[in-house]
Structures are given as C-alpha cells and as structure tokens.
XYZ file of C-alpha atoms in Angstrom:
426
model
C 120.084 114.729 79.629
C 118.401 117.305 81.864
C 120.562 118.893 84.554
C 119.652 118.920 88.218
C 117.352 121.901 88.927
C 118.285 124.767 91.206
C 116.717 124.399 94.665
C 113.336 126.070 95.027
C 113.119 128.835 97.634
C 109.426 128.765 98.497
C 106.066 127.205 97.758
C 102.497 128.175 98.528
C 100.297 125.777 100.460
C 96.729 125.464 99.160
C 93.986 123.729 101.118
C 90.530 122.337 100.404
C 88.324 123.416 103.306
C 85.636 120.928 104.428
C 82.901 120.458 101.844
C 84.564 122.713 99.258
C 85.588 121.661 95.758
C 88.030 124.508 95.103
C 91.176 125.169 97.112
C 92.243 128.414 98.776
C 95.768 129.503 99.578
C 96.569 128.940 103.255
C 100.141 130.155 103.493
C 103.735 129.917 102.358
C 106.556 127.501 103.148
C 110.134 128.628 102.613
C 113.582 127.093 102.931
C 115.841 128.442 105.674
C 119.035 126.424 105.606
C 118.080 122.849 106.459
C 114.681 123.870 107.829
C 111.374 124.734 106.200
C 109.359 127.516 107.812
C 105.641 128.207 107.418
C 103.544 131.379 107.518
C 99.766 131.554 107.254
C 98.546 134.161 104.782
C 96.629 137.167 106.148
C 93.731 136.471 103.779
C 93.448 132.941 105.155
C 93.588 134.052 108.787
C 90.794 136.539 108.034
C 88.450 133.858 106.653
C 85.489 132.924 108.834
C 85.815 129.272 107.780
C 89.574 128.986 108.322
C 90.908 125.897 110.055
C 94.391 125.024 111.306
C 96.233 122.729 108.910
C 97.026 120.638 111.965
C 97.365 121.167 115.693
C 99.471 121.538 117.708
C 102.196 122.163 115.133
C 100.452 124.731 112.877
C 98.188 126.921 115.044
C 96.267 129.783 113.436
C 98.601 132.660 114.251
C 100.419 135.517 112.553
C 104.126 135.154 111.863
C 106.638 132.446 111.122
C 106.003 128.983 112.540
C 109.128 126.900 113.022
C 109.066 123.100 112.830
C 108.716 121.349 116.150
C 111.915 120.315 117.892
C 113.805 117.621 115.996
C 111.935 118.180 112.720
C 113.049 120.034 109.601
C 109.491 120.579 108.311
C 106.007 120.533 109.866
C 104.859 116.925 109.669
C 101.424 117.809 108.281
C 103.125 119.383 105.259
C 105.632 116.545 104.881
C 102.672 114.141 104.714
C 101.814 115.691 101.348
C 105.195 114.968 99.801
C 106.032 111.905 97.700
C 107.935 108.983 99.174
C 110.338 106.594 97.442
C 108.298 105.712 94.344
C 107.066 109.242 93.654
C 110.593 110.592 94.024
C 111.894 108.072 91.506
C 109.286 109.263 89.013
C 110.310 112.894 89.508
C 114.051 112.138 89.303
C 113.446 110.127 86.130
C 111.508 112.987 84.563
C 113.894 115.769 85.540
C 117.284 114.135 84.973
C 116.820 111.202 82.614
C 119.266 109.183 84.729
C 118.937 105.431 84.422
C 118.850 102.551 86.882
C 121.178 102.764 89.878
C 122.303 106.256 88.911
C 119.050 107.617 90.331
C 120.019 106.365 93.802
C 122.642 109.104 94.046
C 120.238 111.900 93.100
C 118.249 113.826 95.676
C 116.362 117.085 95.250
C 115.316 119.551 97.918
C 111.886 119.071 99.479
C 110.362 122.134 97.818
C 111.228 120.713 94.397
C 109.395 117.495 95.279
C 106.446 119.570 96.444
C 106.223 121.534 93.210
C 106.953 118.676 90.800
C 104.700 115.968 92.251
C 101.071 115.525 91.232
C 98.326 117.656 92.726
C 95.883 114.838 93.486
C 97.865 113.938 96.580
C 96.537 112.227 99.690
C 94.611 114.544 102.008
C 93.494 118.112 101.359
C 96.719 120.004 100.582
C 98.604 120.929 97.453
C 101.690 123.015 96.726
C 101.965 125.701 94.079
C 104.489 128.269 92.861
C 101.795 130.977 92.940
C 99.725 132.437 95.758
C 96.987 133.622 93.409
C 96.780 131.204 90.475
C 96.056 127.535 91.200
C 97.175 125.237 88.361
C 96.678 121.526 89.117
C 99.355 119.096 87.972
C 97.203 116.158 86.970
C 96.100 113.905 84.126
C 92.726 112.333 84.762
C 92.465 110.559 81.410
C 95.394 108.157 81.818
C 94.471 104.525 81.207
C 95.822 101.662 83.274
C 97.750 100.485 80.213
C 99.503 103.869 79.968
C 100.261 103.858 83.675
C 101.672 100.337 83.542
C 103.910 101.287 80.626
C 105.126 104.345 82.541
C 105.823 102.397 85.727
C 107.739 99.761 83.794
C 109.971 102.368 82.182
C 110.711 104.058 85.517
C 111.670 100.729 87.084
C 114.002 99.982 84.189
C 115.550 103.442 84.389
C 114.305 104.449 80.934
C 113.361 108.131 80.616
C 109.663 108.741 80.122
C 108.307 110.152 76.891
C 106.201 113.324 77.390
C 103.016 111.267 76.979
C 104.057 108.624 79.507
C 105.341 111.283 81.882
C 101.924 112.943 81.818
C 100.306 109.570 82.468
C 102.353 108.737 85.552
C 103.306 112.085 87.007
C 99.896 112.779 88.539
C 100.393 109.815 90.876
C 103.872 110.828 91.976
C 102.622 112.390 95.211
C 101.250 109.100 96.555
C 103.392 107.623 99.328
C 105.181 104.300 99.469
C 108.010 102.517 97.682
C 106.153 100.370 95.124
C 104.888 101.396 91.657
C 101.516 103.126 91.915
C 99.379 105.912 90.521
C 96.014 107.570 91.055
C 93.156 106.994 88.639
C 89.527 107.942 88.218
C 86.893 105.401 87.264
C 83.509 106.995 86.724
C 82.402 108.591 89.988
C 85.165 107.031 92.122
C 88.881 107.559 92.580
C 91.448 104.853 93.287
C 95.084 104.323 94.071
C 96.342 101.760 91.554
C 99.182 99.501 92.697
C 101.223 97.598 90.118
C 103.498 94.594 90.233
C 107.229 95.308 90.307
C 109.918 93.787 88.121
C 111.643 92.613 91.325
C 108.632 90.642 92.623
C 109.285 86.948 93.226
C 105.586 86.195 93.816
C 102.280 87.953 93.190
C 102.570 90.803 95.696
C 99.533 92.556 94.211
C 97.314 89.511 94.731
C 98.745 88.930 98.202
C 97.754 92.452 99.223
C 94.283 91.998 97.773
C 93.992 88.764 99.748
C 95.058 90.440 103.008
C 92.757 93.426 102.542
C 89.831 91.178 101.628
C 90.370 88.948 104.666
C 90.782 92.003 106.922
C 87.319 93.173 105.928
C 85.875 89.719 106.567
C 87.538 89.807 109.981
C 85.596 92.955 110.851
C 88.296 95.588 110.418
C 87.615 98.948 108.787
C 89.462 98.799 105.460
C 89.365 100.672 102.180
C 87.421 98.794 99.467
C 89.706 96.975 97.011
C 89.363 95.154 93.710
C 91.666 93.297 91.351
C 91.714 94.117 87.641
C 93.979 93.211 84.760
C 95.587 95.552 82.243
C 98.162 94.685 79.607
C 98.186 91.138 80.946
C 99.194 92.270 84.464
C 97.356 92.348 87.772
C 96.513 95.755 89.218
C 95.154 96.371 92.724
C 92.686 99.252 92.968
C 92.210 100.763 96.427
C 89.274 103.151 96.698
C 90.229 106.574 97.987
C 88.397 107.506 101.169
C 89.825 111.048 101.198
C 87.739 112.055 98.171
C 83.988 112.518 97.831
C 82.108 113.331 94.652
C 80.164 116.611 94.718
C 78.421 117.428 91.457
C 81.069 117.390 88.745
C 83.898 117.979 91.223
C 85.448 116.491 94.350
C 85.848 117.451 97.970
C 88.992 116.438 99.874
C 89.305 115.303 103.489
C 92.308 116.545 105.498
C 94.525 113.759 106.787
C 97.687 113.359 108.852
C 99.908 110.316 109.211
C 100.663 108.590 112.497
C 104.238 109.787 112.044
C 102.934 113.349 112.289
C 100.677 112.448 115.223
C 103.745 111.128 117.041
C 105.739 114.277 116.242
C 108.445 112.305 114.426
C 109.959 112.110 110.953
C 111.657 109.439 108.834
C 114.921 109.795 110.752
C 113.136 108.836 113.973
C 111.142 105.820 112.825
C 112.878 103.531 115.316
C 110.983 105.377 118.055
C 107.499 104.902 116.607
C 105.333 102.889 118.973
C 101.839 101.435 118.985
C 101.635 102.218 122.691
C 102.432 105.896 122.074
C 99.877 106.016 119.266
C 97.317 104.450 121.619
C 98.007 107.215 124.140
C 97.302 109.882 121.502
C 94.083 108.110 120.559
C 92.957 108.115 124.181
C 93.501 111.883 124.422
C 92.621 113.288 121.016
C 90.468 110.932 118.912
C 86.742 110.669 118.464
C 85.335 107.497 120.043
C 88.684 106.482 121.592
C 87.568 103.135 123.048
C 86.289 101.832 119.699
C 89.319 103.288 117.904
C 91.752 101.574 120.269
C 90.049 98.246 119.679
C 90.301 98.800 115.917
C 94.005 99.697 116.105
C 94.726 96.658 118.243
C 92.902 94.500 115.703
C 94.978 95.956 112.886
C 98.166 95.245 114.812
C 97.305 91.601 115.429
C 96.014 91.127 111.886
C 99.224 92.571 110.435
C 101.156 89.977 112.413
C 98.862 87.151 111.310
C 99.212 87.987 107.607
C 102.909 88.860 107.643
C 102.568 92.595 107.024
C 105.744 93.874 108.663
C 105.536 97.141 106.711
C 103.095 98.651 109.227
C 105.164 101.811 109.655
C 103.717 105.073 110.909
C 102.969 106.469 107.440
C 100.726 103.461 106.859
C 98.452 104.607 109.688
C 96.524 107.842 109.329
C 93.730 109.970 110.744
C 91.192 112.396 109.362
C 91.533 115.907 110.812
C 88.548 118.266 111.051
C 90.340 121.209 112.613
C 89.599 120.063 116.157
C 89.555 116.285 116.487
C 91.050 113.202 114.855
C 89.319 110.090 113.504
C 91.116 106.929 112.364
C 90.943 106.368 108.607
C 90.176 102.954 107.124
C 93.217 100.704 106.755
C 94.769 101.147 103.313
C 98.076 99.261 103.142
C 97.969 95.702 104.491
C 100.553 94.006 102.313
C 102.215 90.698 103.313
C 105.984 91.079 103.023
C 108.457 88.592 101.610
C 109.737 86.369 104.394
C 112.660 83.988 104.449
C 113.434 83.299 108.103
C 111.379 82.202 111.101
C 111.547 85.395 113.142
C 110.253 88.791 112.053
C 109.703 92.279 113.442
C 106.953 94.822 112.938
C 107.866 98.313 111.784
C 106.610 99.914 115.023
C 107.344 99.023 118.643
C 104.576 96.959 120.240
C 105.395 96.642 123.945
C 108.150 98.729 125.463
C 111.111 98.674 123.097
C 110.208 95.306 121.532
C 108.579 94.872 118.123
C 108.777 91.135 117.504
C 105.975 89.831 115.292
C 104.351 87.813 118.080
C 100.792 87.881 119.372
C 102.091 87.311 122.898
C 103.706 90.730 122.745
C 100.316 92.183 121.788
C 98.841 90.501 124.852
C 101.435 92.290 126.979
C 100.369 95.639 125.511
C 96.586 94.979 125.486
C 95.858 97.090 128.562
C 97.214 100.139 126.716
C 94.305 99.646 124.286
C 91.698 99.393 127.080
C 91.501 95.629 126.544
C 91.783 92.863 129.101
C 93.457 89.541 128.290
C 90.186 87.810 127.428
C 89.126 90.596 125.040
C 92.537 90.658 123.360
C 92.582 86.900 122.892
C 89.028 86.908 121.524
C 90.088 89.400 118.838
C 93.047 87.202 117.866
C 90.968 84.019 117.830
C 88.328 85.633 115.649
C 90.957 86.723 113.143
C 92.691 83.335 113.063
C 89.360 81.557 112.548
C 88.382 84.032 109.812
C 91.637 83.549 107.905
C 91.404 79.754 108.119
C 87.741 79.471 107.164
C 87.907 81.949 104.272
C 91.367 81.130 102.910
C 90.378 78.891 100.007
C 87.514 81.102 98.816
C 89.627 84.254 99.087
C 92.460 82.624 97.136
C 89.985 81.547 94.467
C 88.668 85.103 94.202
C 92.214 86.400 93.792
C 92.926 83.619 91.240
C 96.084 82.704 93.134
C 98.103 79.861 91.675
C 98.838 76.795 93.773
C 102.475 77.855 93.922
C 101.596 81.266 95.368
C 99.095 79.764 97.810
C 101.733 77.397 99.145
C 104.254 80.230 99.300
C 101.949 82.447 101.366
C 100.287 79.913 103.658
C 102.105 79.419 106.978
C 104.876 81.722 105.777
C 103.213 85.121 105.555
C 99.718 84.035 106.604
C 99.561 82.372 110.054
C 103.308 81.948 110.384
C 104.110 79.865 113.458
C 106.352 82.562 114.932
C 103.273 84.728 115.507
C 102.039 82.238 118.123
C 105.274 81.876 120.100
C 104.557 82.785 123.718
C 106.553 81.578 126.703
C 103.501 81.991 128.936
C 101.414 79.487 126.961
C 98.529 81.915 126.500
C 98.135 81.199 122.768
C 98.526 77.435 122.632
C 94.932 76.928 121.494
C 95.103 79.456 118.640
C 97.638 77.771 116.386
C-alpha cells in the first residue's frame, strides 16, 4: 500500500490566453501555513497579451497576493481543483485504501492540484515546473475503460496502472458523482456515469432535465445519452473548449462561489439575490442574463434539482467582463419528503423550493410579477407538453417515470404560495 505523500510546497499556474492552443506560465502558488499565496511571474507581467486570472482577487501586480479575507486560497485557483469525486480518484491512486477508509484521508490542496488531470474546467493548469509543461491526460480512454475505472473507485478497489491512466485525466472535474472527460472526434465531453448507490436512473433523469430545459428556452450545454458496457452514460458537451486546427483553445471560467467571494465553508451564505447584484454590475448584457438566471432558478425548482450550489453556476472571464456560461448541471435529486430546499438562498435568508419565493425575489432580477409568472408558466407548460416524448427519448422505464413525475418534476410543494399567486399553474 502506498503511503501518504509529503505535502507539496508550491505549484506553478499555467494559463491558456484567449485564442491560444499552448499554455504559458502565469505565476506560482505556495503554501504558507493554512493559506496559499500567489505571485505573478515577471515574464507573464511583461507580456503584451497578459490578462488577470480574475479580478478583483488577482490583479496584475508585482509581489505576493494574499487570499481575500476569509479565504485560504484565491477562488479562481480553487475553481481548478477537483471536488469530491476527483479527490476520491486521487486518494485511491496514491494510497490504495479501500471503501470507507478513504473518508479519513485528506491531502493538501497543492497535492490535489499536481495529481489531478490537466484537462480541467476553464483555462488553468498546475505544474511542478515553471519552464516545462507536461500535461497529465489520456485522450484515448474508451467509455468502457472509464466505466471500469469508476466502478473500481466506488468499490474501493485500487486501480491498475491502465485503469488509473484511463480515469485520472478526469479527476479535475468538479462534483461528487463518477465522471470523466473524453474526446469524441472534434468535440470534448464530460461523461457522467451511474453510481452503485443509485436507486433510480439518475443519468437518464439528468438527461431528461437538461433536454427539457433547452425546450423551455434556457441556455444549456448540449447533452446526449449513450450506452457502454450495458450502462447509460450522459455526455455533456464542453463549452470551455474550441477546436483550432489539431489543437484546442480554452476559455477562462470562474464559479459563482468565486464571484461571491466565498468558499466551501461559507456555502450557507450563497444567495441568488447576491449573484443577481454582481450580474447587474459586472456582466455583459445584464438584463438578459438576469432573466436567464431567474429562469434557471425556477426550472431547478420545477424539476427537483436542489443541488444548484454556487459551483454549479459559472461565468466566462475575458480579463475585463463576465458572461454567464450555459447551464451544465441540472440533475433532479432524490426526494422522499414533501418539503425541500435549494442549495442557495432565494429571498432573504430563505431557500425553500417554492416558486412563490421566486416571485418575492423577482424584482432583484429586473422582473415584475407578470414577467416572473410568465416565465414559470412557460416552463410548466413545456414540461407537461413534452414529458412523454422526452421520457421516450431517454428510454425511461414506467417505474422511473412514475418515480420522477410529481416527485422531482412538478412536485406540488413548488406551487405552495400563501398569497394565491400560483393557483393557476399547478
């Protein structure tokens, strides 16, 4: 069994500048007690095409940049690190621990930076060298290999070198469920797999929600369902990559958690209203963007996606302004009771999964009551009228359809409103 590695002391941050297919070193991040400090490199600051990794937290200046108050690491850099699933893959590879034993293992953040795959979301990567870029990737992995790898990780079985190579390149992708990155011809995808703990077809449910969201007029990443080794796999097209000749450009991105200046320890403070305020001040086309965000909020409630946390919202960053990315993670969550809560606050300090609460907050999105209700009605009508066809396309069984309908999708709690404003929607 492999022993726990010694904590890394530093890593170099490489960035793909807009339109470029090769990265350049931007600076260095180093551990200082419980904090991680960043310095831009002189060569980067001297470039005519330099851009700040993200403002306001990483301005183009000489010297050490400390994390903003309350943070241990600049959020724009933390966005490039793996979350729960990617960390499990790395722990499995580096320790060989099985099952529940991995829950007691935690590495330092620099180790996760340097051990996770290089094809991470956005336009950053982390390397041990400031001069020699060596990508940690495996572009030839088949879905069958990835499924076998994911299954072994979930069961706590150490990966063979071949399976490790197959799965490791997707370890930098966020989230808690089994996933990996793949290339299919001239396109790249995030592949999401079923989990051994699933009690219904979560993969198909997410496909269904994403498909219906597009029909409802929301901006969503293209998705498709495929099968490999007898299992369903959801492929979500990557919108942060663009083919250029034989290579790829990368689009810089930041999560809403970074936009809000918070980290995982502060998630209880994340708020749609606060995010709306940032959009009003800093985003391109704020009025249209606010309407889109409001639509995503109400749609999440209507399809039972209570996992709408601030890492599941993101924006492109061009060095000056922000633009909302397509939605990429609309996944109905398992539900047992009547009441539910969203992951982010909706109105004030309340986050109940009710459309009435969205009505209360509508003015923060530059919407009046009639506009807000029209958005909700359009989504409800779209879900109802397209339900059967969408379920057929997903090849959902009757059992799964009955499990999802009126439980995750159009659950009655969503329409509870003591002011009677939504009585004609249900």
